[in-house]
Coordinates of C-alpha atoms in Angstrom, one line a residue:
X1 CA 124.0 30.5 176.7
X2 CA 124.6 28.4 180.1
X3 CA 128.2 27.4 180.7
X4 CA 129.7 24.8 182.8
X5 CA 132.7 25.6 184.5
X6 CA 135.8 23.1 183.7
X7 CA 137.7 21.7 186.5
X8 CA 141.2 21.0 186.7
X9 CA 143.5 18.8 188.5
X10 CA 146.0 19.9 191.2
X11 CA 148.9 18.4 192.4
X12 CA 151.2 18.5 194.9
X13 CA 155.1 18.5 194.7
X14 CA 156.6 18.3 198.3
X15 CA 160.2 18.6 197.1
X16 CA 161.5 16.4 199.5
X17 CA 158.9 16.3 202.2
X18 CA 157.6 13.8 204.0
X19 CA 153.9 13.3 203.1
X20 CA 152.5 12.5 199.5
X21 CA 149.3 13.4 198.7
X22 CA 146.3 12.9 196.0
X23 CA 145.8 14.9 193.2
X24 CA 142.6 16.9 193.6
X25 CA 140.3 18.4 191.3
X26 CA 138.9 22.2 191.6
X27 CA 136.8 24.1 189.1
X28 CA 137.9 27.2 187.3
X29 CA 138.1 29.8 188.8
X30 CA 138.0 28.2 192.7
X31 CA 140.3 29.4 195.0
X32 CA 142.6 27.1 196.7
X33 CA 142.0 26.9 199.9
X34 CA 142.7 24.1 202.9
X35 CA 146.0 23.6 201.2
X36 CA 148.2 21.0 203.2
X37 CA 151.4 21.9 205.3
X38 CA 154.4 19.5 204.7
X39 CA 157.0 18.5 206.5
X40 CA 160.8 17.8 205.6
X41 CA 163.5 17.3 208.1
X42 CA 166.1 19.9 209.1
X43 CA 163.7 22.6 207.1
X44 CA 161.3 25.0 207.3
X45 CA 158.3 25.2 204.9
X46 CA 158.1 28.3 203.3
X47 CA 154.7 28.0 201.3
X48 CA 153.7 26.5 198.0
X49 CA 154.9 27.6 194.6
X50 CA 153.3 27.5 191.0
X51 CA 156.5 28.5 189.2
X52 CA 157.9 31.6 190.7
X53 CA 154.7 32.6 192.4
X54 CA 153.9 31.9 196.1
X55 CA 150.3 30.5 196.4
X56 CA 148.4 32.8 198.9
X57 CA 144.8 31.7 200.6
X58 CA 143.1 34.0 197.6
X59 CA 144.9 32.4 195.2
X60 CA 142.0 31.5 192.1
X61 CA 142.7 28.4 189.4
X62 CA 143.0 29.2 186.5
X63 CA 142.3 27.1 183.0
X64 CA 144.8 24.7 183.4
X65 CA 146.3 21.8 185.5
X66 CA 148.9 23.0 188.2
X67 CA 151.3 21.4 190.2
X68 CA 152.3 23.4 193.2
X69 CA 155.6 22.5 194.8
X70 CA 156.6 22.7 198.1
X71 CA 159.7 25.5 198.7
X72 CA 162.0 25.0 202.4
X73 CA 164.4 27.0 203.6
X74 CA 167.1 24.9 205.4
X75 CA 167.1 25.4 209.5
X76 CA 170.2 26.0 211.5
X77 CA 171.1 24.2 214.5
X78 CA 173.8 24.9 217.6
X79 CA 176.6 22.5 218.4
X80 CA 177.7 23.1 222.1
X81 CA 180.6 21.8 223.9
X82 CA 180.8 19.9 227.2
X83 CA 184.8 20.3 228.2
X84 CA 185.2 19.0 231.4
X85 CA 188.0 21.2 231.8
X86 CA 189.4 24.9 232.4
X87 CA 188.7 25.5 229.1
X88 CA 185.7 26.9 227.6
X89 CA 184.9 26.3 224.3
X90 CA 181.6 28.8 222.3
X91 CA 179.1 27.1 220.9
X92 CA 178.3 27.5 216.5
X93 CA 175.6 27.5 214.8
X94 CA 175.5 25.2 211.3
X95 CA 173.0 24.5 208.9
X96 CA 171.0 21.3 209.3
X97 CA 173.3 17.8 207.1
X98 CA 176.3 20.1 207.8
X99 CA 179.7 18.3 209.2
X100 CA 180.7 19.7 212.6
X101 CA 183.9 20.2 211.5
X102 CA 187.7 20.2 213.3
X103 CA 187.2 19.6 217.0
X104 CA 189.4 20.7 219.1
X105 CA 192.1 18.4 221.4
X106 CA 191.9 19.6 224.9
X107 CA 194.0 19.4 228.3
X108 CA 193.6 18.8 231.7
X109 CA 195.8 18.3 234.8
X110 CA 195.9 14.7 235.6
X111 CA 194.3 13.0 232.5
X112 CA 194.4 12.6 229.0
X113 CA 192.3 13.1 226.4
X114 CA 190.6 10.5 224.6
X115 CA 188.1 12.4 222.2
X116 CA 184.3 13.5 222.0
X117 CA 181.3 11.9 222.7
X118 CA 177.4 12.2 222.4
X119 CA 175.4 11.8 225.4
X120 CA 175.0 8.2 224.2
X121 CA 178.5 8.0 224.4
X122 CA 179.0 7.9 220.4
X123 CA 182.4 9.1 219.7
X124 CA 182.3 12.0 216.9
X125 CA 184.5 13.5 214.6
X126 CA 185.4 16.4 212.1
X127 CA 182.5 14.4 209.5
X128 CA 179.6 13.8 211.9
X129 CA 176.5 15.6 210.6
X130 CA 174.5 17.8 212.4
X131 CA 170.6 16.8 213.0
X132 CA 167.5 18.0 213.2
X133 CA 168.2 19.6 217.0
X134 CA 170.6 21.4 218.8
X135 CA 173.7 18.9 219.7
X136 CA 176.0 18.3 222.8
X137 CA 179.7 17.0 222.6
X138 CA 181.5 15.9 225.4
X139 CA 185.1 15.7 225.8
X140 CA 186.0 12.3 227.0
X141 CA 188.8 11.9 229.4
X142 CA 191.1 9.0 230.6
X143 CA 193.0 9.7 234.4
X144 CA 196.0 9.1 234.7
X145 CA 197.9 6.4 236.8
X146 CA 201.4 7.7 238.2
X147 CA 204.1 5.9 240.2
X148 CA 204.9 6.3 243.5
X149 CA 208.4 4.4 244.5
X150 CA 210.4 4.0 247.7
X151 CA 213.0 4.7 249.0
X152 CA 214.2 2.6 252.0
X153 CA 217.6 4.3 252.7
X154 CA 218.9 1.0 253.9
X155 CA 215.7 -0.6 255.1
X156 CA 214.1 -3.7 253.6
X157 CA 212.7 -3.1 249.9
X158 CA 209.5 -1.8 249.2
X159 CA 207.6 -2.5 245.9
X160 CA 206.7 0.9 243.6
X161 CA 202.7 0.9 243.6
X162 CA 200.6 2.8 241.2
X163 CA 197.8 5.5 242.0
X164 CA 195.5 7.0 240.3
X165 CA 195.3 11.3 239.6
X166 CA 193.6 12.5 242.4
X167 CA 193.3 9.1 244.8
X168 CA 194.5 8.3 247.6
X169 CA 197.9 6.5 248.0
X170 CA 196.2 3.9 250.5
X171 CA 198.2 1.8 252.6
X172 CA 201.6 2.3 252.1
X173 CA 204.0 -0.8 253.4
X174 CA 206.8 -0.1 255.9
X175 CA 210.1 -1.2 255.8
X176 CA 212.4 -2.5 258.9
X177 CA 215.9 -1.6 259.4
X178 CA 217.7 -2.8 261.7
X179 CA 218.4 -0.9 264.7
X180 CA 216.4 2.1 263.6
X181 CA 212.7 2.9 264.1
X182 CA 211.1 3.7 261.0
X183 CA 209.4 7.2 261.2
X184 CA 207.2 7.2 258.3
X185 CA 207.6 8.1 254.7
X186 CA 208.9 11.9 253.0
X187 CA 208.5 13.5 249.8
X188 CA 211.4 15.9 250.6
X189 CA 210.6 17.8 253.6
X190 CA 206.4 16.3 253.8
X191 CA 205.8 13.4 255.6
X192 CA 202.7 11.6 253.8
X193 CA 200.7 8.7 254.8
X194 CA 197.5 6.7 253.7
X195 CA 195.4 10.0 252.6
X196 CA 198.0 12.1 250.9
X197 CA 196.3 12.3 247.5
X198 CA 198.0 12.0 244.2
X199 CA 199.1 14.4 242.3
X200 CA 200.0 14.9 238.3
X201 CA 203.7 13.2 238.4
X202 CA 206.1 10.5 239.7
X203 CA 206.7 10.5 243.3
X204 CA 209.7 9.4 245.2
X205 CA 209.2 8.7 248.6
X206 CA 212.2 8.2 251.3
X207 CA 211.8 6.8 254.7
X208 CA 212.9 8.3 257.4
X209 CA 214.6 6.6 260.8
X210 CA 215.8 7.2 264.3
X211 CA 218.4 5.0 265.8
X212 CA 217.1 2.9 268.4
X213 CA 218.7 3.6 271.6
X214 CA 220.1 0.4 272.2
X215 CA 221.5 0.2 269.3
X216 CA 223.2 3.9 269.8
X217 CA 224.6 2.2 272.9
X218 CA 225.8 -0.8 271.3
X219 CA 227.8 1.5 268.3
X220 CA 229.3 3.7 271.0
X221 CA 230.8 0.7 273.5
X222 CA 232.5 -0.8 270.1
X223 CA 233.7 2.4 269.4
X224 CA 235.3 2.9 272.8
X225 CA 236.5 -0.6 272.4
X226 CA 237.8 -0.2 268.8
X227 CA 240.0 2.6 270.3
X228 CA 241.4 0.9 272.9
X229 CA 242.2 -1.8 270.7
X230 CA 239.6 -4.5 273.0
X231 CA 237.7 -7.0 272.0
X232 CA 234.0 -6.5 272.4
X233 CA 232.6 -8.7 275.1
X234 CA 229.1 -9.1 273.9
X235 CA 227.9 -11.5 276.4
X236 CA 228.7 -8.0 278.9
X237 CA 227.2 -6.1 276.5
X238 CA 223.6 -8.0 276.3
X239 CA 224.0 -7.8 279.9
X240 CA 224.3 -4.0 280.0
X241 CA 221.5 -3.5 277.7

C-alpha cells in the first residue's frame, strides 16, 4: 500500500501580542520548526503552548489541527526618585501597568513643594502607571519669597521689599535723618548691604546713625542756654558753626 501523509493547519494565538500571523499548513508528522517570536509590551515571551505543553524545536504534528498560543510572563520595571533635597528616597521595583502608588511630600529649606514630575515635566500621582522602562520622578519645587522691612528709627520711611530664598537683597534704599549720618542697615548686631543673601524667614532691618557734629554742637549750646534760662541766638549760632 502507498500512503500520503495528511497535513494539518497550524495556528497562532499571540495572547495579546503584537503581531498576527497566517495560519500555516504542515504534514503529519513534521516538526515545527522556524516558529515566530512575538512581542507584547511590558512582557516577556516565554515560548508557545499547545494546551499545557511547551512546544520545543523537536516538537512533531500530530493528526490534528493545533493552535499554539503565545504564554508571557509580565516584566518588572524600577521607579526612581529625583528629590532635589536632603532627603533620599530608594528606588522600587513594580510590575509593568502597575500604579506607582503614594508618593511621598518632601521638604526643603527655602521652598515649597509643589509635587512630581516626569522629565517632560508631566506631573504624576499615586494612579500613574508604570511603562514599559525604568521611570524617573522629580520632586518639583517652588522658592520662596520672604520680606525684608525697615526700620528707620526716626529716619524717612522705607518701603518693605521682597526677596527671593537664596538672592540677593540688591539695592537697599537709604533713609535721611536729620542731623544724623546714616551708617548703613543691621539685622541685630550684622550690618548687611547689597550682597547679604536671603535667608528662610522675615527680616527686620534697623538703620543705624551717628549724630552729625554740628548738630551735637547745636543740642549742647540750647542746652547751656535752656539752663540759663536764654534765648537761643541762632543768627550766633550759624555763625559759630
Amino acid at each position: 500500500a502507498k500512503w500520503d501523509r495528511n497535513s494539518y493547519n497550524l495556528s497562532f494565538d499571540t495572547n495579546g501580542g503584537i503581531e498576527s500571523y497566517d495560519e500555516r499548513s504542515y504534514d503529519y508528522n513534521s516538526l515545527l520548526n522556524d516558529l515566530p517570536t512575538p512581542t507584547k509590551k511590558g512582557y516577556t515571551f516565554l515560548g508557545w503552548y499547545n494546551g499545557e505543553n511547551k512546544v520545543e524545536e523537536d516538537y512533531r504534528l500530530g493528526a490534528k489541527d493545533i493552535n499554539l498560543r503565545a504564554e508571557w510572563s509580565i516584566n518588572s520595571y524600577r521607579l526612581n526618585y529625583e528629590t532635589d533635597c536632603d532627603t533620599t528616597i530608594e528606588s522600587k521595583l513594580l510590575e509593568f501597568g502597575s500604579a506607582i502608588g503614594e508618593l511621598p511630600i518632601l521638604s526643603k529649606i527655602g521652598h515649597t513643594f509643589i509635587n512630581w514630575v516626569t522629565s517632560e515635566g508631566t506631573e504624576v500621582d499615586k494612579d500613574t502607571t508604570i511603562s514599559d522602562s525604568d521611570m524617573t520622578v522629580f520632586a518639583e519645587w517652588l522658592v520662596n519669597k520672604y520680606t525684608v522691612s525697615f526700620d528707620s528709627d526716626g529716619g524717612t520711611p522705607i518701603e518693605s521689599k521682597e526677596v527671593n530664598f537664596g538672592d540677593k537683597y540688591g539695592k537697599l534704599d537709604k533713609p535721611t535723618k536729620h542731623g544724623y549720618s546714616f551708617l548703613g542697615w543691621y539685622n541685630g548686631e550684622d550690618v548687611v548691604d547689597e550682597s547679604t543673601v536671603m535667608g528662610d524667614s522675615n527680616v527686620n532691618l534697623t538703620a543705624k546713625w551717628s549724630i552729625a557734629d554740628w548738630y551735637k554742637f547745636q543740642q549742647d549750646y540750647e542746652d547751656v542756654a535752656n539752663k540759663e534760662n536764654k534765648d537761643v541766638d541762632y543768627d550766633k549760632l550759624k555763625e559759630m558753626l
